[in-house]
């Protein structure tokens, strides 16, 4: 049985056949019985929010299993502010601060739930030991279980190829493995893999590297498995049905001449920042992740796909660029800067001309992969994924003003709450059926970002054309986005049209890094990349 949380206060069954439940049905009832009064003595700077923290101040039992309650809110502070369906009633705690009399505080206990099993979906997004999911599950599994029940089974699952650092697995292993000694051995093995990843590998070190990797594999293999097609894990289920492979075409575009000067200026700024980061590094180099903290690289990436936005940003520092400002600008299309400047940032850019052509063809049921033409008797509906809110806004305003005769354009931004998002998807899905039924030659184009709808939205199979409008930071984001269309319920051939700026060094750098998933400098496509010339990156 599955339930959703409605407004944070009610459990709503996903299926009508599921029994009605309230929070009281799944919450452990705990009674507090005061014995001798013990004051909590606070040191300067102490900030205590949870009952657990007060409890640990007066308890001699410092072991993890001695912690009585687990916090399963969405952040460290969620249970501290006020009582919720997931927490217990307020508890009276006596606090004695230095130089004052004891005072009574009311403290909210952490969540009181006791599951027999826990399943975490989209686990590739749970990075780091202190990730909120890992933190909550660890607390539940290490406490003394109520009613002497066994600790819960924990399942981590992801349909996306794993793309994490080796040490990110330590948080999962700590939950799965109760033996502290084995957990420490696992930590050391993962840290050794990370050290190998960070150093240059030469032929004489290949044997050492292989030994390190095999040692890590021996630790991981007993508890991790990958599902191949036809795997017995899901044999007989409808998920094991094989969909026809999607068709993918790469469309390359150059930066138009009128924006080349602005582009070269951004490249030079990025080079200077990279050089400064290199010299500031104690190791004489920097990891790839260093790029994303550089303002110039961020600007270069955000504008990579729509270089016509750079002059607008240079001329007006208040031009909406980040998510909050972009959403505010698009909330009033009559006064929107994106709508007002469509001609300025599209200009003679062949990429936007091609985008319009693709949408016009889709409205006629046609999509082209090179010289091969695919056709359908009904219009094709399109899902456009942009990398950043700014480029999504640019695409949305362009399509709305240039393609309105043969397409209905919808924008789904990250500010849209999940219930509204579900409602919107249902509405446009119904609209797609009406267009097909009535023979109306119009496509629906849903414009969004990888962050807003790249995962979790499983009702988008009415679309069968995806336009990748820029390169996300991680390759797994592309795979997740494609899976929104290429999944159970898809009745038509899926087409992926991958737009890329072949002369944009920042986008090429991220794209090649995503494709290789390894050392970036070994790829010949980066041999002339101006961002990397003479830089000791590793």
Coordinates of C-alpha atoms in Angstrom, one line a residue:
X1 CA 0.0 0.0 0.0
X2 CA 1.3 3.5 -0.9
X3 CA 0.3 6.9 0.5
X4 CA 1.1 10.5 -0.2
X5 CA 1.3 13.2 2.4
X6 CA -1.4 15.8 1.7
X7 CA -0.5 19.3 3.0
X8 CA 1.8 17.7 5.7
X9 CA -1.2 16.6 7.8
X10 CA -3.0 13.7 6.1
X11 CA -2.2 10.4 4.5
X12 CA -3.9 9.9 1.1
X13 CA -4.0 6.3 -0.4
X14 CA -2.5 6.0 -3.9
X15 CA -4.9 3.2 -4.6
X16 CA -8.6 3.1 -3.7
X17 CA -8.1 -0.5 -2.4
X18 CA -5.7 0.6 0.3
X19 CA -7.0 1.0 3.8
X20 CA -7.4 4.5 5.3
X21 CA -4.6 5.4 7.7
X22 CA -3.7 8.3 9.9
X23 CA -0.4 9.3 11.3
X24 CA -1.4 7.7 14.6
X25 CA -1.6 4.3 12.9
X26 CA 2.1 4.4 11.9
X27 CA 3.6 6.4 14.7
X28 CA 5.1 4.8 17.8
X29 CA 3.5 5.9 21.0
X30 CA 6.1 6.8 23.6
X31 CA 5.3 7.8 27.2
X32 CA 7.8 9.9 29.2
X33 CA 8.1 9.2 32.9
X34 CA 10.1 11.7 35.0
X35 CA 12.4 10.1 37.6
X36 CA 15.0 12.3 39.3
X37 CA 15.4 15.8 38.0
X38 CA 18.6 16.3 36.0
X39 CA 19.6 19.7 34.8
X40 CA 21.1 20.2 31.3
X41 CA 24.1 22.4 31.7
X42 CA 24.8 24.5 28.6
X43 CA 28.3 25.6 27.6
X44 CA 28.8 29.0 25.8
X45 CA 27.7 28.6 22.2
X46 CA 25.6 25.5 22.7
X47 CA 22.5 25.4 20.6
X48 CA 20.2 22.5 21.5
X49 CA 17.1 22.0 19.3
X50 CA 16.1 18.4 19.6
X51 CA 15.1 16.2 22.6
X52 CA 17.9 13.8 21.6
X53 CA 20.5 16.6 22.1
X54 CA 19.2 17.3 25.6
X55 CA 19.0 13.6 26.4
X56 CA 22.6 13.1 25.4
X57 CA 23.7 15.9 27.7
X58 CA 22.5 14.0 30.7
X59 CA 22.9 10.4 29.5
X60 CA 26.0 8.3 30.2
X61 CA 25.2 6.1 27.2
X62 CA 27.0 7.7 24.3
X63 CA 26.6 4.7 22.0
X64 CA 24.6 5.2 18.7
X65 CA 22.1 2.6 19.9
X66 CA 21.5 4.6 23.0
X67 CA 19.8 7.3 21.1
X68 CA 16.1 6.8 21.6
X69 CA 14.6 8.7 18.6
X70 CA 15.3 9.3 14.9
X71 CA 14.8 12.5 13.0
X72 CA 13.2 11.9 9.6
X73 CA 12.3 15.4 8.5
X74 CA 13.6 17.1 5.4
X75 CA 16.3 19.1 7.1
X76 CA 18.1 19.2 10.4
X77 CA 15.8 21.8 11.8
X78 CA 12.4 20.6 10.5
X79 CA 11.4 18.9 13.8
X80 CA 12.7 21.7 16.0
X81 CA 10.5 24.5 14.9
X82 CA 7.1 23.0 15.7
X83 CA 5.3 19.7 16.3
X84 CA 4.2 17.9 13.2
X85 CA 2.4 14.6 12.4
X86 CA 5.8 12.9 12.3
X87 CA 6.9 14.1 15.8
X88 CA 5.7 13.5 19.3
X89 CA 4.1 15.9 21.8
X90 CA 6.4 18.5 23.4
X91 CA 8.5 17.3 26.2
X92 CA 9.4 19.4 29.3
X93 CA 13.2 19.8 29.7
X94 CA 14.9 21.7 32.6
X95 CA 17.8 23.8 31.5
X96 CA 20.3 25.5 33.8
X97 CA 22.4 28.2 32.2
X98 CA 25.4 29.5 34.1
X99 CA 24.5 32.2 36.6
X100 CA 20.8 31.7 36.3
X101 CA 18.1 29.5 37.9
X102 CA 16.8 26.4 36.1
X103 CA 14.2 27.1 33.4
X104 CA 11.7 24.8 31.9
X105 CA 11.8 24.4 28.1
X106 CA 9.4 22.7 25.8
X107 CA 11.2 20.6 23.2
X108 CA 9.8 18.7 20.2
X109 CA 11.0 15.0 20.0
X110 CA 12.2 13.7 16.7
X111 CA 10.0 11.6 14.5
X112 CA 8.5 8.4 16.1
X113 CA 8.2 6.0 13.2
X114 CA 9.3 2.4 13.2
X115 CA 9.4 0.8 9.7
X116 CA 10.2 -2.8 9.0
X117 CA 11.8 -1.9 5.6
X118 CA 13.0 1.3 4.0
X119 CA 13.4 1.8 0.2
X120 CA 15.2 4.8 -1.2
X121 CA 14.6 5.6 -4.9
X122 CA 16.8 7.8 -7.1
X123 CA 19.7 6.9 -4.7
X124 CA 22.3 8.3 -7.1
X125 CA 21.2 11.7 -5.7
X126 CA 22.0 10.9 -2.1
X127 CA 25.6 12.1 -1.9
X128 CA 27.7 12.3 1.3
X129 CA 27.5 10.9 4.8
X130 CA 25.5 13.9 6.1
X131 CA 22.9 13.7 3.3
X132 CA 19.4 14.1 5.0
X133 CA 18.3 10.6 3.8
X134 CA 21.5 8.8 5.0
X135 CA 21.3 10.7 8.3
X136 CA 17.7 9.7 8.9
X137 CA 18.1 6.1 7.9
X138 CA 21.3 5.7 10.0
X139 CA 19.5 7.1 13.1
X140 CA 16.6 4.7 12.6
X141 CA 18.8 1.7 12.1
X142 CA 21.2 2.3 15.0
X143 CA 18.7 3.0 17.7
X144 CA 17.2 0.4 20.0
X145 CA 14.2 -0.9 18.0
X146 CA 10.8 -0.7 19.7
X147 CA 9.0 -3.8 20.8
X148 CA 12.2 -5.8 20.2
X149 CA 11.6 -5.9 16.5
X150 CA 14.6 -6.4 14.2
X151 CA 16.2 -3.4 12.6
X152 CA 14.7 -2.6 9.2
X153 CA 15.9 -3.9 5.9
X154 CA 17.2 -1.0 3.8
X155 CA 17.1 -1.0 0.0
X156 CA 18.9 1.6 -2.2
X157 CA 17.8 1.7 -5.8
X158 CA 18.5 3.8 -8.9
X159 CA 17.7 3.4 -12.5
X160 CA 20.6 5.8 -13.4
X161 CA 24.2 4.5 -13.9
X162 CA 26.2 5.2 -10.7
X163 CA 28.3 8.3 -11.0
X164 CA 29.6 9.0 -7.5
X165 CA 32.9 9.2 -5.7
X166 CA 34.0 5.9 -4.1
X167 CA 33.8 7.4 -0.6
X168 CA 30.1 8.3 -1.1
X169 CA 29.4 4.6 -0.7
X170 CA 30.6 4.7 2.8
X171 CA 27.4 6.3 4.1
X172 CA 25.4 3.4 2.7
X173 CA 27.8 0.8 4.0
X174 CA 27.6 2.2 7.5
X175 CA 23.9 1.7 7.4
X176 CA 24.1 -1.9 6.0
X177 CA 27.0 -3.2 7.9
X178 CA 26.7 -3.3 11.7
X179 CA 30.2 -4.5 12.3
X180 CA 32.3 -1.5 13.1
X181 CA 35.6 -3.2 12.1
X182 CA 34.3 -4.2 8.7
X183 CA 32.9 -0.7 8.2
X184 CA 36.4 0.8 8.9
X185 CA 38.0 -1.6 6.4
X186 CA 35.4 -0.5 3.8
X187 CA 36.2 3.1 4.5
X188 CA 39.9 2.6 3.9
X189 CA 39.3 0.7 0.7
X190 CA 37.1 3.4 -0.7
X191 CA 39.6 6.1 0.3
X192 CA 42.3 4.2 -1.4
X193 CA 40.2 4.2 -4.6
X194 CA 39.8 7.9 -4.3
X195 CA 43.5 8.4 -3.9
X196 CA 44.2 6.4 -7.0
X197 CA 41.7 8.5 -9.0
X198 CA 43.5 11.7 -8.0
X199 CA 47.0 10.7 -9.1
X200 CA 48.5 10.3 -12.5
X201 CA 48.6 6.6 -13.5
X202 CA 51.6 5.2 -15.3
X203 CA 52.2 1.8 -16.8
X204 CA 54.3 0.6 -13.9
X205 CA 51.5 1.5 -11.5
X206 CA 48.8 -0.5 -13.4
X207 CA 49.1 -3.5 -11.1
X208 CA 48.8 -1.5 -8.0
X209 CA 45.7 0.3 -9.4
X210 CA 44.1 -3.0 -10.3
X211 CA 44.7 -4.4 -6.9
X212 CA 43.1 -1.4 -5.2
X213 CA 40.0 -1.6 -7.4
X214 CA 39.6 -5.4 -6.9
X215 CA 39.9 -4.9 -3.2
X216 CA 37.1 -2.4 -3.4
X217 CA 35.0 -4.7 -5.5
X218 CA 35.3 -7.5 -3.0
X219 CA 33.9 -5.1 -0.3
X220 CA 31.0 -3.9 -2.6
X221 CA 29.9 -7.0 -4.4
X222 CA 28.1 -8.8 -1.5
X223 CA 25.5 -6.0 -1.2
X224 CA 25.3 -4.2 -4.5
X225 CA 23.9 -5.6 -7.7
X226 CA 23.1 -4.2 -11.2
X227 CA 20.0 -5.2 -13.1
X228 CA 20.8 -6.3 -16.7
X229 CA 18.0 -6.8 -19.3
X230 CA 16.1 -9.9 -18.4
X231 CA 17.5 -9.9 -14.9
X232 CA 15.8 -12.4 -12.5
X233 CA 15.4 -9.5 -10.1
X234 CA 12.4 -8.3 -12.1
X235 CA 11.6 -11.4 -14.1
X236 CA 8.0 -11.6 -15.1
X237 CA 7.2 -8.0 -14.2
X238 CA 6.1 -5.5 -16.7
X239 CA 9.2 -3.5 -16.1
X240 CA 11.3 -6.2 -17.8
X241 CA 9.6 -5.5 -21.1
X242 CA 12.1 -4.2 -23.6
X243 CA 11.3 -0.9 -25.3
X244 CA 12.6 -0.2 -28.8
X245 CA 15.9 1.8 -28.5
X246 CA 15.5 5.6 -28.8
X247 CA 17.0 7.4 -31.9
X248 CA 19.5 10.1 -31.1
X249 CA 20.9 12.8 -33.4
X250 CA 23.5 15.4 -32.6
X251 CA 22.9 18.9 -34.1
X252 CA 26.0 21.2 -34.0
X253 CA 25.9 25.0 -34.1
X254 CA 28.6 27.7 -34.1
X255 CA 28.4 30.9 -32.1
X256 CA 27.2 33.6 -34.6
X257 CA 29.9 36.1 -35.6
X258 CA 28.2 39.1 -33.9
X259 CA 28.7 37.5 -30.5
X260 CA 32.2 36.1 -31.0
X261 CA 33.9 39.1 -29.3
X262 CA 31.8 38.8 -26.1
X263 CA 32.4 35.1 -26.1
X264 CA 36.2 35.5 -26.4
X265 CA 36.1 38.0 -23.5
X266 CA 34.3 35.4 -21.3
X267 CA 36.9 32.8 -22.2
X268 CA 39.7 35.1 -21.2
X269 CA 38.1 35.9 -17.9
X270 CA 37.6 32.1 -17.3
X271 CA 41.3 31.4 -18.1
X272 CA 42.5 34.0 -15.7
X273 CA 40.3 32.6 -12.9
X274 CA 41.4 29.0 -13.7
X275 CA 45.1 30.1 -13.6
X276 CA 44.5 31.8 -10.2
X277 CA 42.8 28.7 -8.9
X278 CA 45.8 26.6 -10.0
X279 CA 48.4 28.8 -8.3
X280 CA 46.3 28.9 -5.1
X281 CA 46.2 25.1 -5.0
X282 CA 48.8 23.5 -2.7
X283 CA 49.1 20.6 -5.0
X284 CA 49.8 22.7 -8.1
X285 CA 46.5 21.7 -9.7
X286 CA 42.8 21.5 -9.2
X287 CA 40.1 18.9 -9.4
X288 CA 37.5 19.2 -12.1
X289 CA 34.9 20.2 -9.5
X290 CA 36.9 23.4 -8.9
X291 CA 35.4 24.8 -12.2
X292 CA 31.9 25.2 -10.9
X293 CA 33.0 27.5 -8.1
X294 CA 34.4 30.0 -10.7
X295 CA 32.0 32.8 -11.5
X296 CA 33.3 33.2 -15.1
X297 CA 32.9 29.5 -15.8
X298 CA 29.4 29.5 -14.4
X299 CA 28.5 32.5 -16.6
X300 CA 30.2 30.9 -19.6
X301 CA 28.1 27.7 -19.1
X302 CA 24.8 29.5 -18.4
X303 CA 25.1 31.5 -21.6
X304 CA 26.8 28.8 -23.7
X305 CA 23.7 27.7 -25.5
X306 CA 22.3 31.2 -26.0
X307 CA 25.3 33.5 -26.5
X308 CA 22.9 36.3 -27.5
X309 CA 22.1 36.7 -23.8
X310 CA 25.6 37.8 -22.9
X311 CA 25.3 41.3 -24.5
X312 CA 22.0 41.8 -22.7
X313 CA 23.6 40.9 -19.4
X314 CA 26.6 43.1 -20.0
X315 CA 24.3 46.1 -20.9
X316 CA 21.9 45.5 -17.9
X317 CA 23.3 44.0 -14.7
X318 CA 19.7 43.5 -13.6
X319 CA 18.8 41.4 -16.6
X320 CA 17.1 38.2 -15.1
X321 CA 19.8 35.5 -15.0
X322 CA 19.2 33.2 -12.0
X323 CA 16.1 31.2 -11.3
X324 CA 14.2 33.5 -8.9
X325 CA 14.7 36.5 -11.2
X326 CA 13.8 34.6 -14.3
X327 CA 10.6 33.2 -12.8
X328 CA 9.6 36.7 -11.7
X329 CA 10.3 38.1 -15.2
X330 CA 8.2 35.4 -16.9
X331 CA 5.3 35.8 -14.5
X332 CA 4.3 38.9 -16.5
X333 CA 4.9 38.1 -20.2
X334 CA 3.7 41.6 -21.3
X335 CA 6.6 43.2 -19.5
X336 CA 9.1 40.4 -19.7
X337 CA 12.6 41.3 -20.8
X338 CA 13.0 37.8 -22.4
X339 CA 9.9 38.4 -24.5
X340 CA 10.9 42.0 -25.3
X341 CA 14.4 41.0 -26.5
X342 CA 13.6 37.8 -28.4
X343 CA 15.0 39.4 -31.7
X344 CA 18.1 40.6 -29.9
X345 CA 19.2 37.2 -28.5
X346 CA 18.1 35.1 -31.4
X347 CA 19.3 37.4 -34.3
X348 CA 20.7 35.3 -37.1
X349 CA 21.4 32.4 -34.9
X350 CA 20.9 29.2 -37.0
X351 CA 20.2 27.2 -33.8
X352 CA 16.9 29.0 -33.2
X353 CA 15.9 28.7 -36.9
X354 CA 16.5 25.0 -36.6
X355 CA 14.5 24.8 -33.4
X356 CA 11.5 26.5 -35.2
X357 CA 11.8 24.0 -38.1
X358 CA 11.8 21.0 -35.8
X359 CA 8.7 22.2 -34.0
X360 CA 6.9 22.9 -37.3
X361 CA 7.8 19.4 -38.6
X362 CA 6.6 17.9 -35.3
X363 CA 3.2 19.5 -35.7
X364 CA 2.9 17.6 -39.0
X365 CA 4.0 14.3 -37.4
X366 CA 7.5 14.5 -38.9
X367 CA 11.0 14.3 -37.3
X368 CA 14.3 14.0 -39.2
X369 CA 17.5 12.3 -38.2
X370 CA 20.0 13.4 -40.8
X371 CA 18.7 12.3 -44.2
X372 CA 16.2 9.8 -42.6
X373 CA 12.7 11.0 -42.2
X374 CA 10.2 9.5 -39.7
X375 CA 6.5 10.4 -40.0
X376 CA 3.3 9.8 -38.0
X377 CA -0.3 10.5 -38.8
X378 CA -0.6 12.5 -35.6
X379 CA 1.3 15.5 -34.3
X380 CA 4.4 14.8 -32.2
X381 CA 4.7 16.4 -28.8
X382 CA 8.1 17.7 -27.6
X383 CA 9.9 17.9 -24.3
X384 CA 12.6 20.5 -24.3
X385 CA 15.2 20.3 -21.5
X386 CA 17.4 23.3 -20.9
X387 CA 20.4 23.3 -18.6
X388 CA 19.7 26.6 -16.8
X389 CA 16.6 28.8 -16.1
X390 CA 18.0 31.6 -18.4
X391 CA 18.3 29.4 -21.5
X392 CA 14.9 27.8 -20.7
X393 CA 13.4 31.2 -20.6
X394 CA 15.1 32.2 -23.9
X395 CA 13.7 29.1 -25.6
X396 CA 10.2 29.5 -24.1
X397 CA 9.9 33.2 -25.2
X398 CA 11.2 32.4 -28.7
X399 CA 8.8 29.5 -29.2
X400 CA 5.9 31.4 -27.7
X401 CA 6.4 34.3 -30.1
X402 CA 7.5 32.4 -33.2
X403 CA 5.7 29.1 -33.2
X404 CA 2.3 29.9 -31.8
X405 CA 0.5 29.1 -35.1
X406 CA 1.5 25.4 -35.0
X407 CA 2.4 24.7 -31.3
X408 CA 1.1 25.2 -27.8
X409 CA 4.0 26.2 -25.6
X410 CA 4.1 25.4 -21.8
X411 CA 6.8 26.3 -19.3
X412 CA 7.4 24.1 -16.2
X413 CA 9.9 25.9 -13.9
X414 CA 11.5 24.7 -10.6
X415 CA 9.2 27.0 -8.6
X416 CA 6.1 24.9 -9.5
X417 CA 5.1 22.9 -6.4
X418 CA 4.8 19.1 -7.0
X419 CA 0.9 19.0 -6.8
X420 CA 0.7 21.8 -9.3
X421 CA 3.2 20.1 -11.5
X422 CA 1.1 16.9 -11.5
X423 CA -2.0 18.9 -12.3
X424 CA -0.2 20.7 -15.2
X425 CA 1.1 17.4 -16.7
X426 CA -2.3 15.9 -16.5
X427 CA -3.9 18.9 -18.2
X428 CA -1.4 18.9 -21.2
X429 CA -1.6 15.1 -21.5
X430 CA -5.4 15.5 -21.9
X431 CA -4.9 18.3 -24.3
X432 CA -2.5 16.1 -26.4
X433 CA -5.2 13.4 -26.7
X434 CA -7.7 16.1 -27.8
X435 CA -5.4 17.3 -30.5
X436 CA -4.8 13.8 -31.8
X437 CA -8.5 12.9 -31.7
X438 CA -9.7 16.0 -33.5
X439 CA -6.9 15.9 -36.1
X440 CA -5.6 19.4 -35.1
X441 CA -2.1 19.8 -36.5
X442 CA -0.5 21.3 -33.4
X443 CA 2.3 20.1 -31.2
X444 CA 2.6 20.6 -27.5
X445 CA 6.0 21.8 -26.4
X446 CA 6.9 21.5 -22.7
X447 CA 9.9 23.7 -21.9
X448 CA 11.6 22.9 -18.6
X449 CA 15.1 22.3 -17.1
X450 CA 16.9 19.2 -16.0
X451 CA 16.7 20.3 -12.4
X452 CA 12.9 21.0 -12.5
X453 CA 11.7 17.8 -14.3
X454 CA 14.7 15.7 -15.1
X455 CA 13.6 13.0 -12.5
X456 CA 10.5 11.8 -10.9
X457 CA 7.9 12.8 -13.5
X458 CA 6.7 9.6 -15.0
X459 CA 3.6 10.8 -16.8
X460 CA 5.3 12.5 -19.8
X461 CA 5.0 9.6 -22.3
X462 CA 2.6 11.6 -24.4
X463 CA 5.7 13.3 -25.6
X464 CA 8.0 11.3 -27.8
X465 CA 10.5 13.9 -29.0
X466 CA 13.1 15.3 -26.6
X467 CA 15.3 18.3 -27.4
X468 CA 18.4 18.5 -25.2
X469 CA 19.1 22.3 -25.1
X470 CA 22.5 22.4 -23.5
X471 CA 24.8 20.1 -21.5
X472 CA 24.0 19.4 -17.8
X473 CA 26.8 19.0 -15.2
X474 CA 26.4 15.2 -15.1
X475 CA 25.7 12.7 -17.7
X476 CA 23.3 10.9 -15.5
X477 CA 21.0 13.9 -15.8
X478 CA 20.7 13.3 -19.5
X479 CA 19.9 9.6 -19.0
X480 CA 17.2 10.5 -16.4
X481 CA 15.7 13.0 -18.7
X482 CA 15.5 10.6 -21.6
X483 CA 13.9 8.1 -19.3
X484 CA 10.9 10.5 -18.8
X485 CA 9.9 9.6 -22.3
X486 CA 11.6 6.3 -22.9
X487 CA 9.7 4.2 -20.4
X488 CA 6.6 2.1 -19.8
X489 CA 3.5 3.6 -21.4
X490 CA 5.4 5.0 -24.4
X491 CA 3.6 3.9 -27.5
X492 CA 5.7 5.6 -30.1
X493 CA 9.3 5.7 -31.2
X494 CA 11.3 8.1 -29.0
X495 CA 13.5 10.7 -30.8
X496 CA 16.3 12.6 -29.0
X497 CA 17.7 15.7 -30.7
X498 CA 20.9 16.8 -29.0
X499 CA 21.8 20.5 -29.6
X500 CA 25.4 21.5 -28.9
X501 CA 27.6 24.5 -29.5
X502 CA 30.7 22.9 -31.0
X503 CA 32.9 26.0 -30.6
X504 CA 32.0 26.7 -26.9
X505 CA 34.9 25.5 -24.9
X506 CA 33.0 25.3 -21.6
X507 CA 30.2 23.2 -23.0
X508 CA 32.6 21.0 -24.9
X509 CA 34.6 20.5 -21.7
X510 CA 31.6 19.3 -19.7
X511 CA 30.3 17.2 -22.6
X512 CA 33.6 15.4 -23.0
X513 CA 34.0 14.9 -19.3
X514 CA 30.5 13.4 -19.1
X515 CA 31.2 11.1 -22.0
X516 CA 34.5 9.8 -20.7
X517 CA 33.7 9.9 -17.0
X518 CA 37.4 9.8 -16.3
X519 CA 40.4 11.9 -16.9
X520 CA 39.4 14.8 -19.1
X521 CA 42.8 15.7 -20.6
X522 CA 43.2 12.4 -22.3
X523 CA 40.6 13.1 -24.9
X524 CA 41.8 14.4 -28.2
X525 CA 38.7 16.6 -28.6
X526 CA 40.2 18.8 -25.9
X527 CA 43.6 19.2 -27.4
X528 CA 42.8 22.8 -28.6
X529 CA 40.5 23.8 -25.8
X530 CA 41.6 27.3 -24.9
X531 CA 40.4 27.0 -21.3
X532 CA 42.9 24.2 -20.6
X533 CA 46.0 25.3 -22.5
X534 CA 49.1 25.2 -20.2
X535 CA 46.9 24.5 -17.1
X536 CA 48.1 21.7 -14.8
X537 CA 44.7 20.2 -14.3
X538 CA 44.1 16.6 -13.2

